[in-house]
Amino acid sequence: MTVVDDRLAGWLAEDFGLALVSAELVPYGADDAARLWRATTADGGQWAVKLSGGGTQAGLLVTAHLAGQGVPGIAAPLTIGGGGLCGVHEGRRLSVVPWLPADRALDGGMSAAHWRTYGEVLAATHGVAPTDELAALLPREDHTHAAVGAATRETDRRLRAVDGSADRWTREVAARWRSAAKDVATLLDRVDRLGAELRDRPAELVVCHGDPHLGNLLLAPDGRVWLIDWDDAVLAPRERDLMFVVGGVLAFAPVTAAEKAAFFAGYGPVDLDPVRLAYHLGVRALDDIGSWARDVADADRPEAERVRALKIVDGLLSPVGLVSLARRALRDLGRWD
């Protein structure tokens, strides 16, 4: 356990009235703009303290609202003076939720009962109407993916231009990118077409987590499943969340048919739109392959991070990886030549 610096302790005392004794930096997640600590206070309390620079405070408002509506598996954030849910320091949001004595689902142990409970948590989430404040603050799915498209094209331009003067890891990822460039270009073209189609076909928007993969699930000893890290909360068609189960996302943790069945036993019957599922899988595939490839090519990053990012790129391009899953979903629709 590492004793925290006076700056963090001061912020927590000022914002939340917590007397911090110690904190341990938790090295989970892929968000470079965030830091997470497991903190201990003078009264023996255990807290998850997060300093986040991405997104908005909508995720905090969502979790407070969902927990208040009795949705299971949601940890409500602490409030500060005046009822706010976070402090702001150095341009980042400081938030606190109870530390959950639970294991990460990504580390294994996700039983059929856990999958069913996970389905119940997402069903309850999707069934809660947002407040007017939330509806105004949450991003809305508009099927434009403009930022992802622009980033993909720029990454393609950059990695195609890599030559022998680049460092080892940049050359490695450039080689992977070139070998997959045709598929990436086709995927972007098909996603663009699907987006245009879906913009003319509005759907019911529900409160979505936005990133409910196994890395954001915690398994408690009492069988509860906790859904954490709501920074990507969004008003979107339910397919935005359910594609993580129907299509899977993580190459090293593919979702089996039995796991899907257990999930939907908890979620309940739903008529999913395969076009929306394919669209969201495609956007996520483009976002992931581009962002991880850029991490590999970033010479300012520690070598260990670049090596890890390259392994993730390899996973994304593998037969069970997200790029392959998105291509398969489009083929099933007859949208991939």
mmCIF file of C-alpha atoms in Angstrom:
data_model
loop_
_atom_site.group_PDB
_atom_site.id
_atom_site.type_symbol
_atom_site.label_atom_id
_atom_site.label_comp_id
_atom_site.label_asym_id
_atom_site.label_seq_id
_atom_site.Cartn_x
_atom_site.Cartn_y
_atom_site.Cartn_z
ATOM 1 C CA MET A 1 0.000 0.000 0.000
ATOM 2 C CA THR A 2 1.394 3.352 -1.027
ATOM 3 C CA VAL A 3 0.794 6.452 1.096
ATOM 4 C CA VAL A 4 -0.840 9.068 -1.115
ATOM 5 C CA ASP A 5 0.602 12.498 -1.714
ATOM 6 C CA ASP A 6 -0.749 15.529 0.098
ATOM 7 C CA ARG A 7 -2.363 16.901 -3.061
ATOM 8 C CA LEU A 8 -4.779 13.981 -3.519
ATOM 9 C CA ALA A 9 -5.474 13.796 0.191
ATOM 10 C CA GLY A 10 -6.286 17.505 0.211
ATOM 11 C CA TRP A 11 -8.689 17.202 -2.692
ATOM 12 C CA LEU A 12 -10.568 14.331 -1.058
ATOM 13 C CA ALA A 13 -10.808 16.144 2.259
ATOM 14 C CA GLU A 14 -12.012 19.339 0.588
ATOM 15 C CA ASP A 15 -14.548 17.730 -1.756
ATOM 16 C CA PHE A 16 -15.826 14.682 0.129
ATOM 17 C CA GLY A 17 -14.757 15.153 3.746
ATOM 18 C CA LEU A 18 -12.643 11.995 3.599
ATOM 19 C CA ALA A 19 -9.528 11.694 5.762
ATOM 20 C CA LEU A 20 -7.255 9.680 3.496
ATOM 21 C CA VAL A 21 -4.699 7.376 5.091
ATOM 22 C CA SER A 22 -3.324 5.533 2.073
ATOM 23 C CA ALA A 23 -4.071 4.634 -1.524
ATOM 24 C CA GLU A 24 -2.884 2.149 -4.108
ATOM 25 C CA LEU A 25 -2.846 2.986 -7.812
ATOM 26 C CA VAL A 26 -4.871 0.377 -9.682
ATOM 27 C CA PRO A 27 -3.403 -0.361 -13.145
ATOM 28 C CA TYR A 28 -6.633 -1.328 -14.890
ATOM 29 C CA GLY A 29 -8.213 0.182 -17.974
ATOM 30 C CA ALA A 30 -7.042 1.697 -21.246
ATOM 31 C CA ASP A 31 -7.975 5.317 -20.584
ATOM 32 C CA ASP A 32 -4.793 7.393 -20.524
ATOM 33 C CA ALA A 33 -6.741 10.365 -19.169
ATOM 34 C CA ALA A 34 -7.841 8.499 -16.024
ATOM 35 C CA ARG A 35 -6.227 7.328 -12.793
ATOM 36 C CA LEU A 36 -7.850 4.958 -10.298
ATOM 37 C CA TRP A 37 -6.842 4.349 -6.696
ATOM 38 C CA ARG A 38 -8.002 1.944 -4.006
ATOM 39 C CA ALA A 39 -8.092 4.258 -1.033
ATOM 40 C CA THR A 40 -8.376 3.712 2.711
ATOM 41 C CA THR A 41 -9.746 6.406 5.024
ATOM 42 C CA ALA A 42 -9.204 6.997 8.716
ATOM 43 C CA ASP A 43 -12.507 5.313 9.596
ATOM 44 C CA GLY A 44 -11.410 2.126 7.808
ATOM 45 C CA GLY A 45 -13.539 2.795 4.734
ATOM 46 C CA GLN A 46 -12.437 1.462 1.345
ATOM 47 C CA TRP A 47 -13.064 3.631 -1.714
ATOM 48 C CA ALA A 48 -12.477 3.651 -5.448
ATOM 49 C CA VAL A 49 -11.106 7.115 -6.207
ATOM 50 C CA LYS A 50 -11.014 8.109 -9.870
ATOM 51 C CA LEU A 51 -9.464 11.130 -11.550
ATOM 52 C CA SER A 52 -10.871 11.261 -15.079
ATOM 53 C CA GLY A 53 -10.164 13.605 -17.972
ATOM 54 C CA GLY A 54 -12.301 11.915 -20.646
ATOM 55 C CA GLY A 55 -15.984 12.186 -21.411
ATOM 56 C CA THR A 56 -18.321 14.156 -19.155
ATOM 57 C CA GLN A 57 -19.847 13.744 -15.707
ATOM 58 C CA ALA A 58 -22.858 12.111 -17.356
ATOM 59 C CA GLY A 59 -21.609 8.701 -16.228
ATOM 60 C CA LEU A 60 -21.734 9.830 -12.592
ATOM 61 C CA LEU A 61 -25.241 11.202 -13.028
ATOM 62 C CA VAL A 62 -26.330 7.968 -14.697
ATOM 63 C CA THR A 63 -25.034 5.740 -11.907
ATOM 64 C CA ALA A 64 -26.586 7.958 -9.245
ATOM 65 C CA HIS A 65 -29.919 7.853 -11.082
ATOM 66 C CA LEU A 66 -29.839 4.114 -11.770
ATOM 67 C CA ALA A 67 -28.862 3.251 -8.198
ATOM 68 C CA GLY A 68 -31.620 5.553 -6.953
ATOM 69 C CA GLN A 69 -34.112 3.663 -9.131
ATOM 70 C CA GLY A 70 -33.031 0.359 -7.595
ATOM 71 C CA VAL A 71 -31.126 -1.006 -10.572
ATOM 72 C CA PRO A 72 -28.927 -3.840 -9.254
ATOM 73 C CA GLY A 73 -25.189 -3.928 -9.758
ATOM 74 C CA ILE A 74 -24.659 -0.162 -9.828
ATOM 75 C CA ALA A 75 -22.403 1.566 -7.270
ATOM 76 C CA ALA A 76 -23.629 5.096 -6.563
ATOM 77 C CA PRO A 77 -20.998 7.851 -6.317
ATOM 78 C CA LEU A 78 -20.504 9.928 -3.186
ATOM 79 C CA THR A 79 -21.795 13.481 -3.248
ATOM 80 C CA ILE A 80 -19.915 16.660 -2.442
ATOM 81 C CA GLY A 81 -21.226 19.847 -0.875
ATOM 82 C CA GLY A 82 -24.274 21.155 -2.712
ATOM 83 C CA GLY A 83 -25.139 17.697 -4.011
ATOM 84 C CA GLY A 84 -22.543 17.510 -6.782
ATOM 85 C CA LEU A 85 -20.988 14.182 -7.721
ATOM 86 C CA CYS A 86 -17.397 15.180 -8.404
ATOM 87 C CA GLY A 87 -14.748 17.759 -7.751
ATOM 88 C CA VAL A 88 -12.738 19.328 -10.556
ATOM 89 C CA HIS A 89 -8.975 19.587 -10.218
ATOM 90 C CA GLU A 90 -6.425 20.408 -12.909
ATOM 91 C CA GLY A 91 -9.126 20.021 -15.528
ATOM 92 C CA ARG A 92 -10.109 16.510 -14.443
ATOM 93 C CA ARG A 93 -13.036 15.126 -12.457
ATOM 94 C CA LEU A 94 -12.423 13.552 -9.053
ATOM 95 C CA SER A 95 -15.094 11.030 -8.058
ATOM 96 C CA VAL A 96 -15.485 8.460 -5.299
ATOM 97 C CA VAL A 97 -17.528 5.261 -5.073
ATOM 98 C CA PRO A 98 -17.372 2.462 -2.511
ATOM 99 C CA TRP A 99 -14.622 -0.049 -3.214
ATOM 100 C CA LEU A 100 -16.368 -3.276 -4.193
ATOM 101 C CA PRO A 101 -14.958 -6.488 -2.662
ATOM 102 C CA ALA A 102 -15.235 -8.389 -5.921
ATOM 103 C CA ASP A 103 -13.154 -10.090 -8.597
ATOM 104 C CA ARG A 104 -12.769 -8.886 -12.163
ATOM 105 C CA ALA A 105 -14.871 -10.937 -14.581
ATOM 106 C CA LEU A 106 -12.007 -10.664 -17.052
ATOM 107 C CA ASP A 107 -9.864 -12.790 -14.731
ATOM 108 C CA GLY A 108 -12.240 -15.740 -15.101
ATOM 109 C CA GLY A 109 -14.992 -17.192 -12.959
ATOM 110 C CA MET A 110 -17.964 -15.909 -15.006
ATOM 111 C CA SER A 111 -20.514 -18.679 -14.415
ATOM 112 C CA ALA A 112 -23.881 -19.195 -16.121
ATOM 113 C CA ALA A 113 -25.509 -17.591 -13.069
ATOM 114 C CA HIS A 114 -23.241 -14.570 -13.453
ATOM 115 C CA TRP A 115 -24.169 -14.237 -17.134
ATOM 116 C CA ARG A 116 -27.860 -14.360 -16.228
ATOM 117 C CA THR A 117 -27.370 -11.701 -13.550
ATOM 118 C CA TYR A 118 -25.400 -9.567 -16.011
ATOM 119 C CA GLY A 119 -28.401 -9.780 -18.359
ATOM 120 C CA GLU A 120 -30.702 -8.651 -15.549
ATOM 121 C CA VAL A 121 -28.447 -5.657 -14.806
ATOM 122 C CA LEU A 122 -28.426 -4.487 -18.432
ATOM 123 C CA ALA A 123 -32.158 -5.082 -18.835
ATOM 124 C CA ALA A 124 -32.886 -2.968 -15.755
ATOM 125 C CA THR A 125 -30.521 -0.270 -17.015
ATOM 126 C CA HIS A 126 -32.198 -0.128 -20.409
ATOM 127 C CA GLY A 127 -35.610 -0.034 -18.757
ATOM 128 C CA VAL A 128 -35.020 3.116 -16.689
ATOM 129 C CA ALA A 129 -36.181 6.362 -18.261
ATOM 130 C CA PRO A 130 -33.577 9.150 -18.068
ATOM 131 C CA THR A 131 -34.317 12.351 -16.214
ATOM 132 C CA ASP A 132 -34.572 15.565 -18.232
ATOM 133 C CA GLU A 133 -31.108 16.503 -16.941
ATOM 134 C CA LEU A 134 -29.639 13.217 -18.115
ATOM 135 C CA ALA A 135 -31.392 13.371 -21.461
ATOM 136 C CA ALA A 136 -29.866 16.808 -22.035
ATOM 137 C CA LEU A 137 -26.366 15.814 -20.892
ATOM 138 C CA LEU A 138 -25.886 12.313 -22.303
ATOM 139 C CA PRO A 139 -24.460 12.003 -25.810
ATOM 140 C CA ARG A 140 -26.966 10.626 -28.330
ATOM 141 C CA GLU A 141 -26.141 7.979 -30.862
ATOM 142 C CA ASP A 142 -26.461 9.651 -34.276
ATOM 143 C CA HIS A 143 -24.794 6.985 -36.458
ATOM 144 C CA THR A 144 -22.256 9.444 -37.860
ATOM 145 C CA HIS A 145 -18.991 8.106 -36.265
ATOM 146 C CA ALA A 146 -17.210 11.132 -37.775
ATOM 147 C CA ALA A 147 -14.312 11.140 -35.303
ATOM 148 C CA VAL A 148 -13.673 7.416 -35.753
ATOM 149 C CA GLY A 149 -13.733 7.717 -39.528
ATOM 150 C CA ALA A 150 -11.333 10.663 -39.557
ATOM 151 C CA ALA A 151 -8.944 8.952 -37.139
ATOM 152 C CA THR A 152 -8.988 5.745 -39.195
ATOM 153 C CA ARG A 153 -8.114 7.588 -42.405
ATOM 154 C CA GLU A 154 -5.309 9.531 -40.721
ATOM 155 C CA THR A 155 -3.876 6.367 -39.152
ATOM 156 C CA ASP A 156 -3.977 4.673 -42.540
ATOM 157 C CA ARG A 157 -2.109 7.580 -44.139
ATOM 158 C CA ARG A 158 0.487 7.628 -41.379
ATOM 159 C CA LEU A 159 1.196 3.894 -41.196
ATOM 160 C CA ARG A 160 1.324 3.429 -44.955
ATOM 161 C CA ALA A 161 4.100 6.041 -45.018
ATOM 162 C CA VAL A 162 6.291 4.231 -42.459
ATOM 163 C CA ASP A 163 9.674 3.218 -43.881
ATOM 164 C CA GLY A 164 12.809 1.468 -42.686
ATOM 165 C CA SER A 165 13.966 4.473 -40.670
ATOM 166 C CA ALA A 166 11.179 3.991 -38.116
ATOM 167 C CA ASP A 167 11.769 2.132 -34.847
ATOM 168 C CA ARG A 168 11.027 -1.558 -34.494
ATOM 169 C CA TRP A 169 7.534 -1.344 -33.020
ATOM 170 C CA THR A 170 6.351 1.257 -35.510
ATOM 171 C CA ARG A 171 7.571 -0.952 -38.360
ATOM 172 C CA GLU A 172 5.860 -3.966 -36.775
ATOM 173 C CA VAL A 173 2.462 -2.301 -36.485
ATOM 174 C CA ALA A 174 2.796 -0.697 -39.917
ATOM 175 C CA ALA A 175 3.309 -4.164 -41.398
ATOM 176 C CA ARG A 176 0.175 -5.441 -39.628
ATOM 177 C CA TRP A 177 -1.789 -2.435 -40.795
ATOM 178 C CA ARG A 178 -0.738 -2.819 -44.427
ATOM 179 C CA SER A 179 -1.715 -6.480 -44.431
ATOM 180 C CA ALA A 180 -5.163 -5.572 -43.098
ATOM 181 C CA ALA A 181 -5.557 -2.254 -44.948
ATOM 182 C CA LYS A 182 -7.965 -3.594 -47.565
ATOM 183 C CA ASP A 183 -10.277 -5.034 -44.912
ATOM 184 C CA VAL A 184 -10.072 -1.850 -42.823
ATOM 185 C CA ALA A 185 -10.929 0.293 -45.854
ATOM 186 C CA THR A 186 -13.841 -1.972 -46.772
ATOM 187 C CA LEU A 187 -15.061 -1.967 -43.185
ATOM 188 C CA LEU A 188 -15.007 1.819 -43.058
ATOM 189 C CA ASP A 189 -16.895 2.053 -46.353
ATOM 190 C CA ARG A 190 -19.579 -0.402 -45.180
ATOM 191 C CA VAL A 191 -19.935 1.327 -41.812
ATOM 192 C CA ASP A 192 -20.371 4.653 -43.607
ATOM 193 C CA ARG A 193 -23.154 3.123 -45.698
ATOM 194 C CA LEU A 194 -24.867 1.530 -42.706
ATOM 195 C CA GLY A 195 -24.681 4.795 -40.791
ATOM 196 C CA ALA A 196 -26.437 6.649 -43.614
ATOM 197 C CA GLU A 197 -29.097 3.935 -43.718
ATOM 198 C CA LEU A 198 -29.681 4.006 -39.967
ATOM 199 C CA ARG A 199 -29.901 7.788 -39.806
ATOM 200 C CA ASP A 200 -33.047 7.435 -41.893
ATOM 201 C CA ARG A 201 -34.401 4.704 -39.640
ATOM 202 C CA PRO A 202 -34.699 6.072 -36.078
ATOM 203 C CA ALA A 203 -34.921 3.646 -33.156
ATOM 204 C CA GLU A 204 -35.865 3.822 -29.493
ATOM 205 C CA LEU A 205 -33.000 5.287 -27.478
ATOM 206 C CA VAL A 206 -32.295 3.867 -24.020
ATOM 207 C CA VAL A 207 -29.658 4.538 -21.387
ATOM 208 C CA CYS A 208 -26.646 2.487 -22.470
ATOM 209 C CA HIS A 209 -23.405 1.841 -20.633
ATOM 210 C CA GLY A 210 -21.549 2.100 -23.934
ATOM 211 C CA ASP A 211 -18.681 -0.255 -23.044
ATOM 212 C CA PRO A 212 -20.055 -3.209 -21.016
ATOM 213 C CA HIS A 213 -17.373 -5.786 -21.781
ATOM 214 C CA LEU A 214 -16.036 -8.202 -19.184
ATOM 215 C CA GLY A 215 -13.301 -5.761 -18.166
ATOM 216 C CA ASN A 216 -16.017 -3.538 -16.715
ATOM 217 C CA LEU A 217 -17.749 -6.290 -14.747
ATOM 218 C CA LEU A 218 -16.980 -7.258 -11.152
ATOM 219 C CA LEU A 219 -18.130 -10.511 -9.547
ATOM 220 C CA ALA A 220 -19.003 -10.321 -5.853
ATOM 221 C CA PRO A 221 -18.772 -13.316 -3.490
ATOM 222 C CA ASP A 222 -22.557 -13.161 -2.967
ATOM 223 C CA GLY A 223 -23.214 -13.710 -6.685
ATOM 224 C CA ARG A 224 -23.909 -10.089 -7.572
ATOM 225 C CA VAL A 225 -22.487 -8.660 -10.780
ATOM 226 C CA TRP A 226 -21.385 -5.032 -10.686
ATOM 227 C CA LEU A 227 -21.169 -2.922 -13.851
ATOM 228 C CA ILE A 228 -18.540 -0.202 -13.461
ATOM 229 C CA ASP A 229 -16.820 2.579 -15.427
ATOM 230 C CA TRP A 230 -19.695 4.564 -16.931
ATOM 231 C CA ASP A 231 -17.586 7.218 -18.684
ATOM 232 C CA ASP A 232 -18.993 6.179 -22.090
ATOM 233 C CA ALA A 233 -22.674 6.291 -21.074
ATOM 234 C CA VAL A 234 -24.871 7.239 -24.006
ATOM 235 C CA LEU A 235 -28.486 7.370 -25.165
ATOM 236 C CA ALA A 236 -28.541 4.796 -27.932
ATOM 237 C CA PRO A 237 -30.413 1.815 -29.349
ATOM 238 C CA ARG A 238 -29.975 -1.167 -27.032
ATOM 239 C CA GLU A 239 -27.853 -2.856 -29.712
ATOM 240 C CA ARG A 240 -25.054 -0.456 -28.727
ATOM 241 C CA ASP A 241 -24.668 -2.458 -25.486
ATOM 242 C CA LEU A 242 -25.919 -5.854 -26.589
ATOM 243 C CA MET A 243 -23.367 -6.183 -29.374
ATOM 244 C CA PHE A 244 -20.815 -6.876 -26.630
ATOM 245 C CA VAL A 245 -22.705 -10.106 -25.916
ATOM 246 C CA VAL A 246 -24.113 -11.033 -29.325
ATOM 247 C CA GLY A 247 -20.900 -10.328 -31.210
ATOM 248 C CA GLY A 248 -18.386 -10.516 -28.428
ATOM 249 C CA VAL A 249 -15.593 -7.958 -28.527
ATOM 250 C CA LEU A 250 -12.532 -9.286 -26.730
ATOM 251 C CA ALA A 251 -10.480 -11.705 -28.827
ATOM 252 C CA PHE A 252 -9.114 -13.421 -25.715
ATOM 253 C CA ALA A 253 -12.581 -13.818 -24.169
ATOM 254 C CA PRO A 254 -15.062 -14.807 -26.911
ATOM 255 C CA VAL A 255 -18.675 -15.209 -25.765
ATOM 256 C CA THR A 256 -19.935 -18.767 -26.199
ATOM 257 C CA ALA A 257 -23.432 -19.805 -27.282
ATOM 258 C CA ALA A 258 -24.153 -21.066 -23.748
ATOM 259 C CA GLU A 259 -23.050 -17.753 -22.237
ATOM 260 C CA LYS A 260 -25.286 -15.829 -24.646
ATOM 261 C CA ALA A 261 -28.218 -18.047 -23.735
ATOM 262 C CA ALA A 262 -27.640 -17.482 -20.017
ATOM 263 C CA PHE A 263 -27.364 -13.721 -20.563
ATOM 264 C CA PHE A 264 -30.647 -13.490 -22.478
ATOM 265 C CA ALA A 265 -32.368 -15.692 -19.890
ATOM 266 C CA GLY A 266 -31.700 -12.764 -17.558
ATOM 267 C CA TYR A 267 -32.182 -9.959 -20.073
ATOM 268 C CA GLY A 268 -35.431 -11.292 -21.476
ATOM 269 C CA PRO A 269 -36.752 -11.602 -25.022
ATOM 270 C CA VAL A 270 -35.664 -8.876 -27.420
ATOM 271 C CA ASP A 271 -35.904 -8.386 -31.170
ATOM 272 C CA LEU A 272 -32.441 -7.258 -32.187
ATOM 273 C CA ASP A 273 -31.722 -5.433 -35.428
ATOM 274 C CA PRO A 274 -28.805 -7.185 -37.212
ATOM 275 C CA VAL A 275 -28.029 -4.012 -39.183
ATOM 276 C CA ARG A 276 -27.558 -2.007 -35.992
ATOM 277 C CA LEU A 277 -25.482 -4.776 -34.455
ATOM 278 C CA ALA A 278 -23.226 -4.871 -37.510
ATOM 279 C CA TYR A 279 -22.909 -1.095 -37.504
ATOM 280 C CA HIS A 280 -21.877 -0.889 -33.862
ATOM 281 C CA LEU A 281 -19.477 -3.818 -34.204
ATOM 282 C CA GLY A 282 -17.893 -2.114 -37.201
ATOM 283 C CA VAL A 283 -17.491 1.250 -35.499
ATOM 284 C CA ARG A 284 -15.985 -0.382 -32.421
ATOM 285 C CA ALA A 285 -13.621 -2.461 -34.571
ATOM 286 C CA LEU A 286 -12.376 0.640 -36.398
ATOM 287 C CA ASP A 287 -12.004 2.589 -33.172
ATOM 288 C CA ASP A 288 -10.080 -0.202 -31.455
ATOM 289 C CA ILE A 289 -7.741 -1.131 -34.290
ATOM 290 C CA GLY A 290 -6.898 2.532 -34.915
ATOM 291 C CA SER A 291 -6.343 3.541 -31.308
ATOM 292 C CA TRP A 292 -4.221 0.505 -30.411
ATOM 293 C CA ALA A 293 -2.182 0.819 -33.609
ATOM 294 C CA ARG A 294 -1.476 4.451 -32.776
ATOM 295 C CA ASP A 295 -0.328 3.414 -29.302
ATOM 296 C CA VAL A 296 2.155 0.963 -30.824
ATOM 297 C CA ALA A 297 3.510 3.668 -33.137
ATOM 298 C CA ASP A 298 3.877 6.205 -30.307
ATOM 299 C CA ALA A 299 7.624 6.311 -29.645
ATOM 300 C CA ASP A 300 7.057 8.311 -26.446
ATOM 301 C CA ARG A 301 5.308 5.391 -24.771
ATOM 302 C CA PRO A 302 7.229 2.868 -22.636
ATOM 303 C CA GLU A 303 8.264 -0.179 -24.632
ATOM 304 C CA ALA A 304 6.179 -2.512 -22.462
ATOM 305 C CA GLU A 305 3.020 -0.554 -23.318
ATOM 306 C CA ARG A 306 3.836 -0.672 -27.016
ATOM 307 C CA VAL A 307 4.417 -4.427 -26.903
ATOM 308 C CA ARG A 308 1.096 -4.926 -25.106
ATOM 309 C CA ALA A 309 -0.689 -2.736 -27.645
ATOM 310 C CA LEU A 310 0.795 -4.750 -30.519
ATOM 311 C CA LYS A 311 -0.523 -7.971 -28.961
ATOM 312 C CA ILE A 312 -3.969 -6.375 -28.802
ATOM 313 C CA VAL A 313 -3.709 -5.372 -32.471
ATOM 314 C CA ASP A 314 -2.861 -8.990 -33.303
ATOM 315 C CA GLY A 315 -5.898 -10.109 -31.313
ATOM 316 C CA LEU A 316 -8.189 -7.675 -33.112
ATOM 317 C CA LEU A 317 -7.035 -9.055 -36.464
ATOM 318 C CA SER A 318 -7.222 -12.711 -35.390
ATOM 319 C CA PRO A 319 -10.050 -15.031 -36.558
ATOM 320 C CA VAL A 320 -11.898 -14.386 -33.255
ATOM 321 C CA GLY A 321 -10.958 -10.709 -33.089
ATOM 322 C CA LEU A 322 -13.281 -7.758 -33.469
ATOM 323 C CA VAL A 323 -12.271 -6.896 -37.034
ATOM 324 C CA SER A 324 -13.105 -10.460 -38.073
ATOM 325 C CA LEU A 325 -16.381 -10.418 -36.112
ATOM 326 C CA ALA A 326 -17.436 -7.169 -37.784
ATOM 327 C CA ARG A 327 -16.570 -8.554 -41.216
ATOM 328 C CA ARG A 328 -18.577 -11.718 -40.484
ATOM 329 C CA ALA A 329 -21.608 -9.700 -39.344
ATOM 330 C CA LEU A 330 -21.517 -7.699 -42.574
ATOM 331 C CA ARG A 331 -21.134 -10.854 -44.656
ATOM 332 C CA ASP A 332 -24.193 -12.328 -42.923
ATOM 333 C CA LEU A 333 -26.117 -9.242 -44.070
ATOM 334 C CA GLY A 334 -24.803 -9.567 -47.607
ATOM 335 C CA ARG A 335 -22.929 -6.273 -47.169
ATOM 336 C CA TRP A 336 -19.395 -7.582 -47.705
ATOM 337 C CA ASP A 337 -18.249 -8.527 -51.183
#
